[in-house]
Short mmCIF file of C-alpha atoms in Angstrom, two decimals:
data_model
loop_
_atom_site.label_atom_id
_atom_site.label_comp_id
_atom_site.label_asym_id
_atom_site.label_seq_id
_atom_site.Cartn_x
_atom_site.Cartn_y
_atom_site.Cartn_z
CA UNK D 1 0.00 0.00 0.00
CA UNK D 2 2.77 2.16 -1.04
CA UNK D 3 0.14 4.81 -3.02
CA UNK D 4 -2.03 6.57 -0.77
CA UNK D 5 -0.82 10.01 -1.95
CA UNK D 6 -1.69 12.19 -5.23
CA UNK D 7 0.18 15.34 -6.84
CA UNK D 8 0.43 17.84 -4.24
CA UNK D 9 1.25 15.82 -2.03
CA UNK D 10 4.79 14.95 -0.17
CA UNK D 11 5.63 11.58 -1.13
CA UNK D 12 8.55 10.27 1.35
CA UNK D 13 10.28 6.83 0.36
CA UNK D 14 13.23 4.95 1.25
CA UNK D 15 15.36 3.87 -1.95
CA UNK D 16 18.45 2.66 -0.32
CA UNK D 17 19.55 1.83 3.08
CA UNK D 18 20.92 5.32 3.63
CA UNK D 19 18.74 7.52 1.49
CA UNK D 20 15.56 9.31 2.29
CA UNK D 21 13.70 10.68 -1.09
CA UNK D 22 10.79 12.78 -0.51
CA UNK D 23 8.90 13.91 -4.02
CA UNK D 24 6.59 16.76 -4.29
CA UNK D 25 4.81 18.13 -7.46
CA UNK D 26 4.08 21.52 -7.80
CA UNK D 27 1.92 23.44 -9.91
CA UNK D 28 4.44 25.78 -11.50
CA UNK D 29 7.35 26.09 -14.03
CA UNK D 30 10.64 24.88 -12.42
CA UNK D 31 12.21 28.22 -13.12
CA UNK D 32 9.97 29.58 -10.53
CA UNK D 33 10.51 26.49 -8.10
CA UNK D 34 14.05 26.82 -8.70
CA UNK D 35 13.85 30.53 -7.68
CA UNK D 36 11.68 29.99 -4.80
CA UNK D 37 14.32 27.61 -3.63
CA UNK D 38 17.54 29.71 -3.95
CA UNK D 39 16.44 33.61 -3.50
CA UNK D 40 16.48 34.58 0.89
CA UNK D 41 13.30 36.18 0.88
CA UNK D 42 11.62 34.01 -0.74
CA UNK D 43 12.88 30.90 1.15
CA UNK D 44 12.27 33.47 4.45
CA UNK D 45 8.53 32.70 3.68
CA UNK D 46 8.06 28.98 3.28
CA UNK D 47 11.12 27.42 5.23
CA UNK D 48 9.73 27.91 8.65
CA UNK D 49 6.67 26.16 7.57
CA UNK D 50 4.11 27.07 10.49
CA UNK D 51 6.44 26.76 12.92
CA UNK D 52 8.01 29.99 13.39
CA UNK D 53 9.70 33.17 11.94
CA UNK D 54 12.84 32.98 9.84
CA UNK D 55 15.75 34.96 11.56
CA UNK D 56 18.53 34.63 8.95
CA UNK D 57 18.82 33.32 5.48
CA UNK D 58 21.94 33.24 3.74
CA UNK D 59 22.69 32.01 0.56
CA UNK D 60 26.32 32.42 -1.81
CA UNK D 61 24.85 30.37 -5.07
CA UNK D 62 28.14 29.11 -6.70
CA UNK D 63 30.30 25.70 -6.07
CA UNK D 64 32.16 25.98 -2.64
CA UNK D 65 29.22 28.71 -1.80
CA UNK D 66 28.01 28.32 2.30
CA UNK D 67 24.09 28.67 2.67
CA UNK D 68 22.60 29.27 6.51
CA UNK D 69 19.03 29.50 7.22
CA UNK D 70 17.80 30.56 10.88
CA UNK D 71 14.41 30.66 12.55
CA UNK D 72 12.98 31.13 15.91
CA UNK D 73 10.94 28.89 16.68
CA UNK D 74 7.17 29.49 17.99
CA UNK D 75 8.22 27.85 21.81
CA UNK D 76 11.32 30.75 21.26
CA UNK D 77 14.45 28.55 20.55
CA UNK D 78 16.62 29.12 17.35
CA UNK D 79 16.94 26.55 15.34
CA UNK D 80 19.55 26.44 12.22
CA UNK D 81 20.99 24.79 9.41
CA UNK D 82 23.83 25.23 7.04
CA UNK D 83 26.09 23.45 4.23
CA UNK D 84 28.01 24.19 1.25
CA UNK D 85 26.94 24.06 -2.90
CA UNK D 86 28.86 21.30 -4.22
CA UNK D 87 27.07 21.44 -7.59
CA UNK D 88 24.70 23.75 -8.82
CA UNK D 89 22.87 23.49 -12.72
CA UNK D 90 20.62 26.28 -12.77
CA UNK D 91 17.15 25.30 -13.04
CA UNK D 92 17.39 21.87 -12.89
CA UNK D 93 20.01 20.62 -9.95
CA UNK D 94 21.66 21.62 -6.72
CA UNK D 95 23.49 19.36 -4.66
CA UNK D 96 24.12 20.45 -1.12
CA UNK D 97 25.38 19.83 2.49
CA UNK D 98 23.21 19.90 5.56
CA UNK D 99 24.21 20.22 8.87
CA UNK D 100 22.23 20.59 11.59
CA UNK D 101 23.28 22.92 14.44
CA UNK D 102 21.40 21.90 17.27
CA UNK D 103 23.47 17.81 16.43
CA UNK D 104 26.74 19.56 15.83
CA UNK D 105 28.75 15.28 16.19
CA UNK D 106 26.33 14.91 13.09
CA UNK D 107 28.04 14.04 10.29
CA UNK D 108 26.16 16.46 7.67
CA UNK D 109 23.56 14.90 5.47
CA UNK D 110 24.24 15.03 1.66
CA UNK D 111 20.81 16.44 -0.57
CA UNK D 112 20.18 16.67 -4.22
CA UNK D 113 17.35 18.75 -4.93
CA UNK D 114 16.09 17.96 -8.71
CA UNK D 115 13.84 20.03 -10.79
CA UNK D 116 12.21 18.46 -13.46
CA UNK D 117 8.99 20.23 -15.44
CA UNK D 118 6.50 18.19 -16.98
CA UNK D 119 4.24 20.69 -18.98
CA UNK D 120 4.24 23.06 -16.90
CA UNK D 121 4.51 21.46 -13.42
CA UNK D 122 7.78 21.15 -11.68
CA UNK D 123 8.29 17.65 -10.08
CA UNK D 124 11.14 17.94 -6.98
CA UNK D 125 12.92 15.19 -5.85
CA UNK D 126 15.21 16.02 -2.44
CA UNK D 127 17.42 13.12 -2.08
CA UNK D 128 18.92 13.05 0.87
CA UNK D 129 21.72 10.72 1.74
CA UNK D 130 23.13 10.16 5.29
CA UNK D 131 26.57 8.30 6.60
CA UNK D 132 24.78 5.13 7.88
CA UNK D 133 20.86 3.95 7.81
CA UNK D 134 20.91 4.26 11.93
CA UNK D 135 20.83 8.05 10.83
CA UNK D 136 18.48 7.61 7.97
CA UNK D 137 16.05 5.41 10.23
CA UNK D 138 16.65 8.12 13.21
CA UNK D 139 15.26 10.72 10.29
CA UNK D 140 12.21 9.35 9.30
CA UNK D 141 12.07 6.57 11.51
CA UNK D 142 10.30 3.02 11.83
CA UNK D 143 8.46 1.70 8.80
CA UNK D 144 8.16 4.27 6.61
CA UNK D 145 8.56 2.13 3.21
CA UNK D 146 5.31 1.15 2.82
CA UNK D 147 4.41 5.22 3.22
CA UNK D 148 4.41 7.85 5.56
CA UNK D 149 1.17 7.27 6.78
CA UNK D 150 0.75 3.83 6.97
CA UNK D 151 3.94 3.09 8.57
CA UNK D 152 3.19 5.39 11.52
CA UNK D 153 -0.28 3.62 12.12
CA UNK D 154 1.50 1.69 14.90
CA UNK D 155 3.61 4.60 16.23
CA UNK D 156 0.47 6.76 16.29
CA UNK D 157 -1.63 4.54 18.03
CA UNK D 158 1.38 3.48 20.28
CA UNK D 159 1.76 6.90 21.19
CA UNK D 160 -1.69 7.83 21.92
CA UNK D 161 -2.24 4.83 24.15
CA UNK D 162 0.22 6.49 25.88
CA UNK D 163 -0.91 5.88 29.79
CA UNK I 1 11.55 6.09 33.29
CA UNK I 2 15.49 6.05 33.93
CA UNK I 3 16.72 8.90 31.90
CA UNK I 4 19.99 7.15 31.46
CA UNK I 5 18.42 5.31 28.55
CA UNK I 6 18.88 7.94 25.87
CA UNK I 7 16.34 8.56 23.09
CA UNK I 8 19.75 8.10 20.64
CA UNK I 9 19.97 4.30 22.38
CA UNK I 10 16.09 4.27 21.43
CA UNK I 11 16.38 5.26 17.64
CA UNK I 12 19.25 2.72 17.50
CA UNK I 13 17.11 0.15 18.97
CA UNK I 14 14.09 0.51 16.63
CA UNK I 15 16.48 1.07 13.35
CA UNK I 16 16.76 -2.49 12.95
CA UNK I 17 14.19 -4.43 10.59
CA UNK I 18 13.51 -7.42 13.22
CA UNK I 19 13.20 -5.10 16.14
CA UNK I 20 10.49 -3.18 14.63
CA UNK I 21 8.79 -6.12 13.76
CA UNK I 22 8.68 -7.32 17.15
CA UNK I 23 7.81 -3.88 18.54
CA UNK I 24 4.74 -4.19 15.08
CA UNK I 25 3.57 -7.69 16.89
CA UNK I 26 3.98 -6.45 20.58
CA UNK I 27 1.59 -3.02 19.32
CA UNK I 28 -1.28 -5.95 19.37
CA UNK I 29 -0.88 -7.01 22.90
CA UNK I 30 1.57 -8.27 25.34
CA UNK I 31 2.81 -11.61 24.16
CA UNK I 32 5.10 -14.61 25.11
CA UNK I 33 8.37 -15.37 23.58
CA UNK I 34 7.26 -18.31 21.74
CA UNK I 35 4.33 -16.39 19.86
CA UNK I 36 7.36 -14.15 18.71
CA UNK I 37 9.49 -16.80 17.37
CA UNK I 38 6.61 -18.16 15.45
CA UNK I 39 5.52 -14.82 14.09
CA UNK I 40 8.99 -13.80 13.33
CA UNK I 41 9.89 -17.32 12.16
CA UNK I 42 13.49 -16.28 13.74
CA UNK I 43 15.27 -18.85 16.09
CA UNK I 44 14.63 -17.94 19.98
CA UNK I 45 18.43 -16.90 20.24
CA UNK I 46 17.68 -13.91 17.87
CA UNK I 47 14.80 -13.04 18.76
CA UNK I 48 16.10 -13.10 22.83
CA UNK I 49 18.33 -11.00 21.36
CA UNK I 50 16.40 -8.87 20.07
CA UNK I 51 13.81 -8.13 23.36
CA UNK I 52 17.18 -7.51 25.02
CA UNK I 53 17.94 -4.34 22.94
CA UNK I 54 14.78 -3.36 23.28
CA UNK I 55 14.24 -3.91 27.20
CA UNK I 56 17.65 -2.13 27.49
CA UNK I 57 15.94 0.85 25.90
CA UNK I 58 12.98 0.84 27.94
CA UNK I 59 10.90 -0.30 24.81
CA UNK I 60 9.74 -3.21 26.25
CA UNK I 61 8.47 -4.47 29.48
CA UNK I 62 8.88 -8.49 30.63
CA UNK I 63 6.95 -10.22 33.52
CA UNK I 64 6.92 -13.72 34.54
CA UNK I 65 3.66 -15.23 34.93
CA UNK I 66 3.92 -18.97 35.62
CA UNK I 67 6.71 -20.43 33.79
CA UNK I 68 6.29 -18.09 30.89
CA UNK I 69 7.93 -14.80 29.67
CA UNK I 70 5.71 -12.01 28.70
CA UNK I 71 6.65 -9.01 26.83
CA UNK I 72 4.73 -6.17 26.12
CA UNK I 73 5.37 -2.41 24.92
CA UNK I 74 6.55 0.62 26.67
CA UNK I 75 5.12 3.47 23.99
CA UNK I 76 6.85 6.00 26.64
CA UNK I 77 10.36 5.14 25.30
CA UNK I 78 9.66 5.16 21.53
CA UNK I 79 7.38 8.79 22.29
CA UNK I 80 10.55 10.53 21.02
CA UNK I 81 10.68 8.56 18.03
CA UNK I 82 7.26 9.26 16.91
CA UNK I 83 7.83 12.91 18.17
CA UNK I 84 10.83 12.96 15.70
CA UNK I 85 9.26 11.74 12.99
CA UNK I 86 5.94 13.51 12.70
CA UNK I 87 7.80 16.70 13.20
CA UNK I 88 10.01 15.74 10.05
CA UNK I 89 6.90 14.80 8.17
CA UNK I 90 4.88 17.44 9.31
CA UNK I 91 7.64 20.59 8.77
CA UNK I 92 8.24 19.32 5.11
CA UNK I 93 4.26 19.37 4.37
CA UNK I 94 3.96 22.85 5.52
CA UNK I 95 7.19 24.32 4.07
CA UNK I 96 5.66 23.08 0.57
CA UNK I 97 2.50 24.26 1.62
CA UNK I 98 3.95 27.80 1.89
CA UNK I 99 6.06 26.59 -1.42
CA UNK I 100 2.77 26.92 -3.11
CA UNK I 101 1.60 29.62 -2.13
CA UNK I 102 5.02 31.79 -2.86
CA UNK I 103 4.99 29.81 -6.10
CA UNK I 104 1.08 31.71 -6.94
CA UNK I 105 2.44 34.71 -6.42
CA UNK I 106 5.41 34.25 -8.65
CA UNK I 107 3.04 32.99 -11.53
CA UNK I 108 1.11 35.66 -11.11
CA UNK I 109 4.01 38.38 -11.07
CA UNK I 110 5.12 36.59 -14.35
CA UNK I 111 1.97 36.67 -16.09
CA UNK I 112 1.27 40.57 -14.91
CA UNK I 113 4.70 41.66 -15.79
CA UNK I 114 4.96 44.71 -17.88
CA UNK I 115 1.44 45.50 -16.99
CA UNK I 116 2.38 46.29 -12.58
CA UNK I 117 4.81 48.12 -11.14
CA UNK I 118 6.90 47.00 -7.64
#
């Protein structure tokens, strides 16, 4: 039961052992997606998701280039990220590192955000690809493969029987 | 719960395949060792193995009744796994969420250009 999800919505699979793709369709050109990815304001406005304000976004577009992004979150605590451009084709790849500051023993993960339109709509695929599938499994945790919502059936209920 | 048991000695526990699917079997009801082995279809050895990782954790929970083993789960020790997890689900829905909604407004900007002024 791997295909609960449609377009427009996150699809989050497990290809290897130390690999966690998620794939998300959107409903623009991947020009656009591509800019909405790699401009600081705009990233300023979706990154912190609904979960707080973004404090600092920082982005040097070119090979050997650091990005940082920085939010406060709602409950007040900062929480930030950063990694270098390794490879960058404009419109269509960027291949990054990701560290996470608040796990600074973390080896940093390594992502490859891909862009690919299909008339009109821009498919993304973040690949992102950790040192050992403890770390993966840590990420997204137990069960996922079948899909994210299925596989945390048990957790859920586990968690709300909580008592 | 002793806090000695780490949540990082948790997420180790449940990242292997077999240990999950105990932890799957256990999330129907406390069960004896046997019942394990024969779900599993693992030798007792492993699977003994197994509930010790996980009672080490906190993940499980053994009592003897009679002459047999029983092993049930402890949700409180996998709590921060779940915690983990629907948070990573859950920020990557919204930040596309948002994604869309930035991604309108550049459409828009596109198609209106030469016609509005910023």
């Amino acid at each position: 039961m791997a295909d609960v999800t449609s377009s427009g919505t996150a699809v989050l699979t497990l290809p290897t052992d130390e690999q966690i793709l998620i794939t998300r369709e959107f409903d623009a050109p991947r020009h656009l997606v591509y800019k909405a990815w790699t401009t600081p304001e705009l990233v300023s406005r979706w990154w912190p998701g609904q979960r707080g304000r973004m404090t600092l976004a920082e982005i040097d577009l070119r090979v050997g280039g650091q990005w940082r992004y920085v939010m406060i979150a709602d409950g007040g605590f900062e929480v930030g990220f950063h990694g270098e451009y390794l490879e960058i084709v404009p419109n269509e790849r960027i291949v990054f590192t990701e560290a996470f500051e608040g796990a600074p023993g973390v080896e940093p993960a390594l992502n490859t955000a891909t862009f690919t339109e299909v008339q009109g709509r821009t498919v993304l695929e973040l690949l992102t690809e950790v040192s050992s599938k403890e770390i993966r499994d840590m990420i997204v945790g137990t069960g996922m493969e079948g899909g994210v919502q299925e596989g945390w059936d048990i957790l859920e209920e586990i968690a709300v029987g909580l008592r | 719960m002793a806090r000695a048991a780490t949540t990082a000695d948790a997420f180790n526990a449940v990242a292997e395949p077999r240990r999950r699917q105990i932890l799957d079997v256990l999330a129907g009801g406390e069960r004896p060792v046997n019942d394990l082995v024969l779900e599993l279809g693992l030798a007792q050895p492993q699977v003994s193995k197994h509930l010790r990782v996980l009672r080490e954790v906190g993940a499980v929970d053994v009592r003897d009744v009679g002459r047999q083993r029983l092993y049930r789960l402890n949700g409180h020790a996998l709590k921060p796994i779940h915690d983990w997890v629907k948070t990573y689900e859950r920020t990557w829905s919204e930040r596309f969420e948002r994604l869309d909604v930035v991604l309108d407004e550049l459409k828009q900007k596109e198609l209106g250009d030469g016609g509005r002024d910023e």
